[in-house]
PDB file of C-alpha atoms in Angstrom:
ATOM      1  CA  UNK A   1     395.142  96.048 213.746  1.00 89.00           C
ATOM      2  CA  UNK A   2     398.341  95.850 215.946  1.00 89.00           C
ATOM      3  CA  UNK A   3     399.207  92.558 214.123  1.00 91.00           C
ATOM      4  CA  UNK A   4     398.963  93.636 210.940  1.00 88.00           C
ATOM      5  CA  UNK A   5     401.087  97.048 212.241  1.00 89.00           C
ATOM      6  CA  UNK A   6     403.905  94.855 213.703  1.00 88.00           C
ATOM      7  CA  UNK A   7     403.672  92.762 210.529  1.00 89.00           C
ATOM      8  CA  UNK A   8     404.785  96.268 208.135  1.00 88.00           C
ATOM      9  CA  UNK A   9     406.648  97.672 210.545  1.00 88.00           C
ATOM     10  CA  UNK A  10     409.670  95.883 211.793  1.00 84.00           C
ATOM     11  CA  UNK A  11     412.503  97.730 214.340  1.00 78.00           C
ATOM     12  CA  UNK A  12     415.498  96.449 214.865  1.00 78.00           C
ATOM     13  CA  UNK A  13     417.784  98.475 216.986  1.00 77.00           C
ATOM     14  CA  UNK A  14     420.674  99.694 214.614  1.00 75.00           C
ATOM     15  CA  UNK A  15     418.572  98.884 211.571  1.00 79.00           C
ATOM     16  CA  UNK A  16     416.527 101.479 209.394  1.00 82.00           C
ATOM     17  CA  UNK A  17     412.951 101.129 209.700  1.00 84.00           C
ATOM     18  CA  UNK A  18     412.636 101.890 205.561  1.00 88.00           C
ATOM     19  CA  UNK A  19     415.272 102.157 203.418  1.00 90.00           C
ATOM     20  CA  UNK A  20     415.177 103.998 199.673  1.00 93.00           C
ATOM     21  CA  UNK A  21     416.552 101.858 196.772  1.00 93.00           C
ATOM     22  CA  UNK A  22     417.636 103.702 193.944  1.00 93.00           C
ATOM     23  CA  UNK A  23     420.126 101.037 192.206  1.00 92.00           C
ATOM     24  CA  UNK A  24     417.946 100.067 189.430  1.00 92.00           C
ATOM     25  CA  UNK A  25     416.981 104.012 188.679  1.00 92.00           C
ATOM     26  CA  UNK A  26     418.194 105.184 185.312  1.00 94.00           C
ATOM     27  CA  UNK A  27     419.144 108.289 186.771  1.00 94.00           C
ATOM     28  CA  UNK A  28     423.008 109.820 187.501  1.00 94.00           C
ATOM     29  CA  UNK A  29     424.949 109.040 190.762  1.00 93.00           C
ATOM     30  CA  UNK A  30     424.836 112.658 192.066  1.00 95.00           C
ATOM     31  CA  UNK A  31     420.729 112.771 191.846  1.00 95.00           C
ATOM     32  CA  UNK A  32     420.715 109.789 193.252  1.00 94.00           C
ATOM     33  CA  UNK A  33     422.661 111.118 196.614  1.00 95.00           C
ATOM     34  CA  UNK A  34     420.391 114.131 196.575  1.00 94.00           C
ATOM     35  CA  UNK A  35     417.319 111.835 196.460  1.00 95.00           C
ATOM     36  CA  UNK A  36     418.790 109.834 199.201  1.00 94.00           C
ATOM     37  CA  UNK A  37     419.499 112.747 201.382  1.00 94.00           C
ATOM     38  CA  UNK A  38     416.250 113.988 201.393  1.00 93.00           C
ATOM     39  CA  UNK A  39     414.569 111.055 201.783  1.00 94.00           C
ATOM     40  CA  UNK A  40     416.645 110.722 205.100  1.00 93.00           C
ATOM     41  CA  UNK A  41     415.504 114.353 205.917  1.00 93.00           C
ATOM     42  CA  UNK A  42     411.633 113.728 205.274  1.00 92.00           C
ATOM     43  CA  UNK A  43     411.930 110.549 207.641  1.00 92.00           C
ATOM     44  CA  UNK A  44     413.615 112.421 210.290  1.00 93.00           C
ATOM     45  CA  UNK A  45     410.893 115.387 209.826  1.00 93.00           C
ATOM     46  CA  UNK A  46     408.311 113.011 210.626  1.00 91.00           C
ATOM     47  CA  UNK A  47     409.949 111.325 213.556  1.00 89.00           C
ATOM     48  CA  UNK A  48     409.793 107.954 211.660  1.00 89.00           C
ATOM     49  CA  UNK A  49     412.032 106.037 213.395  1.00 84.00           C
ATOM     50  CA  UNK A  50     410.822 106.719 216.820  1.00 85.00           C
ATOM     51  CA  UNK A  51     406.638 107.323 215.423  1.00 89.00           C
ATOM     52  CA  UNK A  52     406.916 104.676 212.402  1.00 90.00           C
ATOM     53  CA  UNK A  53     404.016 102.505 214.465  1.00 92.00           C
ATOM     54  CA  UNK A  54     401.842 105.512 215.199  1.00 93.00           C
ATOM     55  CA  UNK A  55     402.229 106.803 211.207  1.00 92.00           C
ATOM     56  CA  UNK A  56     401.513 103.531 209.891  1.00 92.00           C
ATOM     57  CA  UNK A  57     398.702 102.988 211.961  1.00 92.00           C
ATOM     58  CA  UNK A  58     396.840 106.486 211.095  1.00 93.00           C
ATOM     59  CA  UNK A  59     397.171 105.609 207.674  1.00 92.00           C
ATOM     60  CA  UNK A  60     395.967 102.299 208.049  1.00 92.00           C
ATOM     61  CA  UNK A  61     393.220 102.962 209.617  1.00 91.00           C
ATOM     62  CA  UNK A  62     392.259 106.495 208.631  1.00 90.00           C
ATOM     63  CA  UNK A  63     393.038 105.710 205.269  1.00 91.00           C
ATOM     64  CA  UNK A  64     395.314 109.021 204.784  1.00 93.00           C
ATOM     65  CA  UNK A  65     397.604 110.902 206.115  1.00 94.00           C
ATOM     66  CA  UNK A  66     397.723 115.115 206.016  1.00 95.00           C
ATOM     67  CA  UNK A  67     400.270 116.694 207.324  1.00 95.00           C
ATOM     68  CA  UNK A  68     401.233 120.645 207.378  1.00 94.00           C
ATOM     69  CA  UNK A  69     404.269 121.952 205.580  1.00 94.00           C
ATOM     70  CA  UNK A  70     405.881 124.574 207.675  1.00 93.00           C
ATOM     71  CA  UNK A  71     408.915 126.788 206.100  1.00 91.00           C
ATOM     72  CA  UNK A  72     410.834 129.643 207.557  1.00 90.00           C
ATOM     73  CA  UNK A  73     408.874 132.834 205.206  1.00 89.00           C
ATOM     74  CA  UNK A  74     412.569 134.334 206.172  1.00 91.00           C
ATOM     75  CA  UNK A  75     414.665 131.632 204.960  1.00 90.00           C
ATOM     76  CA  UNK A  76     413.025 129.803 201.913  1.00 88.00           C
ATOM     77  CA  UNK A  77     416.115 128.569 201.159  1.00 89.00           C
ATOM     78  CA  UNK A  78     416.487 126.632 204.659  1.00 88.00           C
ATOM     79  CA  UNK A  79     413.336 124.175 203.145  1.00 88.00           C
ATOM     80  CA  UNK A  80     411.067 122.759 205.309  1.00 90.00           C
ATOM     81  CA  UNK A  81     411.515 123.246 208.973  1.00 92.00           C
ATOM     82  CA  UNK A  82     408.889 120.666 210.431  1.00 92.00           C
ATOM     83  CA  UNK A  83     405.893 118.410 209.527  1.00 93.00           C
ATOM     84  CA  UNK A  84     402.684 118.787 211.320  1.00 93.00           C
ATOM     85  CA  UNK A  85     400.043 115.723 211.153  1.00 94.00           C
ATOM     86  CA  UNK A  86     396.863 117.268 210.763  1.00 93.00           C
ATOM     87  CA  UNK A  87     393.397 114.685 211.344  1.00 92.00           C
ATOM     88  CA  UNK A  88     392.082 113.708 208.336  1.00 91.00           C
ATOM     89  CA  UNK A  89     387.948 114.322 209.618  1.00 89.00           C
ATOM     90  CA  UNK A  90     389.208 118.041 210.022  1.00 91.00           C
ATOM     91  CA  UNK A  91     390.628 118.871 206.506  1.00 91.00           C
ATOM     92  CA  UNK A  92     389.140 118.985 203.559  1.00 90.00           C
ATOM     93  CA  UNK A  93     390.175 119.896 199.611  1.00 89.00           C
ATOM     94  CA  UNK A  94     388.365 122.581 198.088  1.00 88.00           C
ATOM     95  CA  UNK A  95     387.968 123.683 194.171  1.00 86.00           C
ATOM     96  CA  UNK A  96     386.588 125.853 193.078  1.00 85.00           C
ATOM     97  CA  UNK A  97     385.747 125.691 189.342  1.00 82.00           C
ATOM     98  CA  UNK A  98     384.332 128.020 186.481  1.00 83.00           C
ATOM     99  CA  UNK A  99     382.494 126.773 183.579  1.00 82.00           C
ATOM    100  CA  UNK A 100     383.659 127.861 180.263  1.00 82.00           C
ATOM    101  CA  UNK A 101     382.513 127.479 176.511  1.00 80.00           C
ATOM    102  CA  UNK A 102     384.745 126.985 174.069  1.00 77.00           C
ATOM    103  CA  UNK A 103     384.236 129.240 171.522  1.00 77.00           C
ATOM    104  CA  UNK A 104     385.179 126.813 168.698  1.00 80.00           C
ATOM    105  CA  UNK A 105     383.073 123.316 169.121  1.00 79.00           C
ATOM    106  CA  UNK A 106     380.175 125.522 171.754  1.00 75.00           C
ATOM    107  CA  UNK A 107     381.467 122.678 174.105  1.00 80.00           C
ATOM    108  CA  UNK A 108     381.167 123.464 177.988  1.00 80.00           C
ATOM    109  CA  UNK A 109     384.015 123.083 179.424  1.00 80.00           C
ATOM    110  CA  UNK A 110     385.198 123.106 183.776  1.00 80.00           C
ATOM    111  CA  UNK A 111     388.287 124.978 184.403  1.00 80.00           C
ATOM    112  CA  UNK A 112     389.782 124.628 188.247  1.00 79.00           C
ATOM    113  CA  UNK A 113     389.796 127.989 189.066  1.00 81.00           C
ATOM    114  CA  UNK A 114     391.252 127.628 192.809  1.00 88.00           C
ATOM    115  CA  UNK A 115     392.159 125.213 194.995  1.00 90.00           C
ATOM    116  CA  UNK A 116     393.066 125.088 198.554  1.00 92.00           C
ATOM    117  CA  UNK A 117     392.176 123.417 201.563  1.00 92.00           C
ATOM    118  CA  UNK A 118     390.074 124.472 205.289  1.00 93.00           C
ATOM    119  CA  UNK A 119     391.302 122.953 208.254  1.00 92.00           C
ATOM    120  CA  UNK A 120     388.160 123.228 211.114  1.00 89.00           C
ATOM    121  CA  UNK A 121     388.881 122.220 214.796  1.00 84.00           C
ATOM    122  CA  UNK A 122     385.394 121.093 214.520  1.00 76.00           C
ATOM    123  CA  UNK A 123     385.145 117.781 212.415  1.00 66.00           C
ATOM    124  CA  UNK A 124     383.635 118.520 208.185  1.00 62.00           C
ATOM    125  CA  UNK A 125     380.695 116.533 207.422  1.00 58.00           C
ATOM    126  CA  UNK A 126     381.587 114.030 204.799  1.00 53.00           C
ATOM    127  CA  UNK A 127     380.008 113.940 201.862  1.00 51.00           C
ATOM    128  CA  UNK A 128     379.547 117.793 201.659  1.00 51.00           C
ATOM    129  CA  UNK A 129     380.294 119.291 198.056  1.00 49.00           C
ATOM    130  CA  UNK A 130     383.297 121.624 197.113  1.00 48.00           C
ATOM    131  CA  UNK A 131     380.491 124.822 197.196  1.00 46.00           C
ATOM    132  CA  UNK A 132     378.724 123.507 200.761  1.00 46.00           C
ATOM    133  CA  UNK A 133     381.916 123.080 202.308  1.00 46.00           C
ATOM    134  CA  UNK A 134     383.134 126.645 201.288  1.00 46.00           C
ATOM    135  CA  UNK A 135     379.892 127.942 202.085  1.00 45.00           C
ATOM    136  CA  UNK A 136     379.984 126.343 205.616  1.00 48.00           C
ATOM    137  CA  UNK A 137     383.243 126.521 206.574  1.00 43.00           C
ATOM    138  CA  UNK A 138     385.177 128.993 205.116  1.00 48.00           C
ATOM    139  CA  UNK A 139     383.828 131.567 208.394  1.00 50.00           C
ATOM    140  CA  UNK A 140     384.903 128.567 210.813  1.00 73.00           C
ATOM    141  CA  UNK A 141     387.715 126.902 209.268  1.00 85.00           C
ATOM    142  CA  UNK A 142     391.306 128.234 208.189  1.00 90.00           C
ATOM    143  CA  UNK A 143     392.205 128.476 204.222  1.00 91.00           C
ATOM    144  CA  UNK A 144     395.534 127.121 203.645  1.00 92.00           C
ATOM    145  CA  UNK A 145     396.817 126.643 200.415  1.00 91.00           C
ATOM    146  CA  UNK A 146     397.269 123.665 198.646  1.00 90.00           C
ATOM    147  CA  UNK A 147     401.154 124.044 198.536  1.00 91.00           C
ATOM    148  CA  UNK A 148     401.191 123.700 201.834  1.00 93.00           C
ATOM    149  CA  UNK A 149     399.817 120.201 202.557  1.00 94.00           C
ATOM    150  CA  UNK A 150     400.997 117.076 201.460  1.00 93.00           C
ATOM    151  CA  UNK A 151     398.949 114.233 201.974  1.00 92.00           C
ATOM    152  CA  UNK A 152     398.528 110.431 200.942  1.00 92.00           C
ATOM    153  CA  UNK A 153     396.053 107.905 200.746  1.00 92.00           C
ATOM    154  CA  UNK A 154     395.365 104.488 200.889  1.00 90.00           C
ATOM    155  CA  UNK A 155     394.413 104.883 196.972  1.00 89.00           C
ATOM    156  CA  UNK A 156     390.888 102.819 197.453  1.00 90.00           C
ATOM    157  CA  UNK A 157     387.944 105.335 196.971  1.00 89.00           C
ATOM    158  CA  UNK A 158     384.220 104.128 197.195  1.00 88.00           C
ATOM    159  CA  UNK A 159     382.195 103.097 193.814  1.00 88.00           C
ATOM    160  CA  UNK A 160     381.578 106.599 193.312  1.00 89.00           C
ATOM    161  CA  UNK A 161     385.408 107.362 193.506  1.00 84.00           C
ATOM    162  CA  UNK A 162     384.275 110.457 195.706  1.00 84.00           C
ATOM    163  CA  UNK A 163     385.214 109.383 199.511  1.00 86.00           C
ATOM    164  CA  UNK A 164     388.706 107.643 200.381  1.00 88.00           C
ATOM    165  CA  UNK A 165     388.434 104.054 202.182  1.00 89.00           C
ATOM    166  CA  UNK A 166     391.014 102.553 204.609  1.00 90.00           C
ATOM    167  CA  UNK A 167     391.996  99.198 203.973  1.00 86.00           C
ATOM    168  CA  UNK A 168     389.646  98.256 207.003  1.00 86.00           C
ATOM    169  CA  UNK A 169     386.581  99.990 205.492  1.00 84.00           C
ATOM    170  CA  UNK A 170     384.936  96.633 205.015  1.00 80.00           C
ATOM    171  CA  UNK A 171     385.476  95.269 208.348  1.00 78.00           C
TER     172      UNK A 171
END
């Protein structure tokens, strides 16, 4: 694992760690700067050039990142204020959806009706459905909404497509 780490990350002192390239972007000069400025304010959020081992690590091995959005409720304006990393066995998405039939064809149909997330100290039992996991967890767990996490994965999913895999699933 560390080889592979110190393969994808590389720090040099005086270098950037990542870098943003937006001179092939059909987009105007001044969106460009914008882009480029908050890409410089996400990495420095997250601590990335002093944390970029630890971050890509997690990833790597978890196989996805969550982290907390936190904004001043007083000063929306400000944006976001800091990024908490949250553990990935601890957080889980939750929809909850309402079946509908269209009037038209008599086709049923599954509207999202809600989504958020529950955060548990205690580790959530993968595998669980949407409706077990709210049923379990919503008296243990906090409710944050979904607008308030950001997360990534490692976009590989199991054959089923309903668990994410870390690239060293198969090892």
């Amino acid at each position: 694992v560390d080889a592979v780490i110190n393969e994808a990350i590389v720090s040099e002192e005086g270098e950037k760690t990542v870098e943003i390239n937006l001179d092939e972007a059909p987009i105007p000069p001044k969106i460009k700067e914008i882009i480029q400025q908050e890409f410089d304010e996400v990495l420095k959020l997250l601590e990335f050039n002093t944390m970029s081992y630890e971050v890509f690590k997690r990833w790597y091995v978890d196989g996805r990142l969550y982290y907390l959005i936190l904004v001043d409720k007083t000063k929306p304006n400000e944006g976001i204020k800091e990024l908490r990393y949250l553990d990935p066995r601890k957080i889980r998405k939750i929809r909850q959806v309402k079946q509908l039939k269209d009037k038209n064809v008599g086709v049923n149909l599954t509207k999202v009706d809600t989504e958020f997330y529950i955060y548990s100290d205690k580790a959530l039992i993968a595998g669980q459905t949407a409706a077990m996991q709210n049923f379990t967890t919503t008296s243990t767990g906090v409710k944050i909404a979904k607008d308030s996490i950001v997360h990534v994965t490692s976009g590989l999913t199991n054959s089923a497509s309903t668990m994410v895999l870390s690239y060293l699933h198969k090892a």
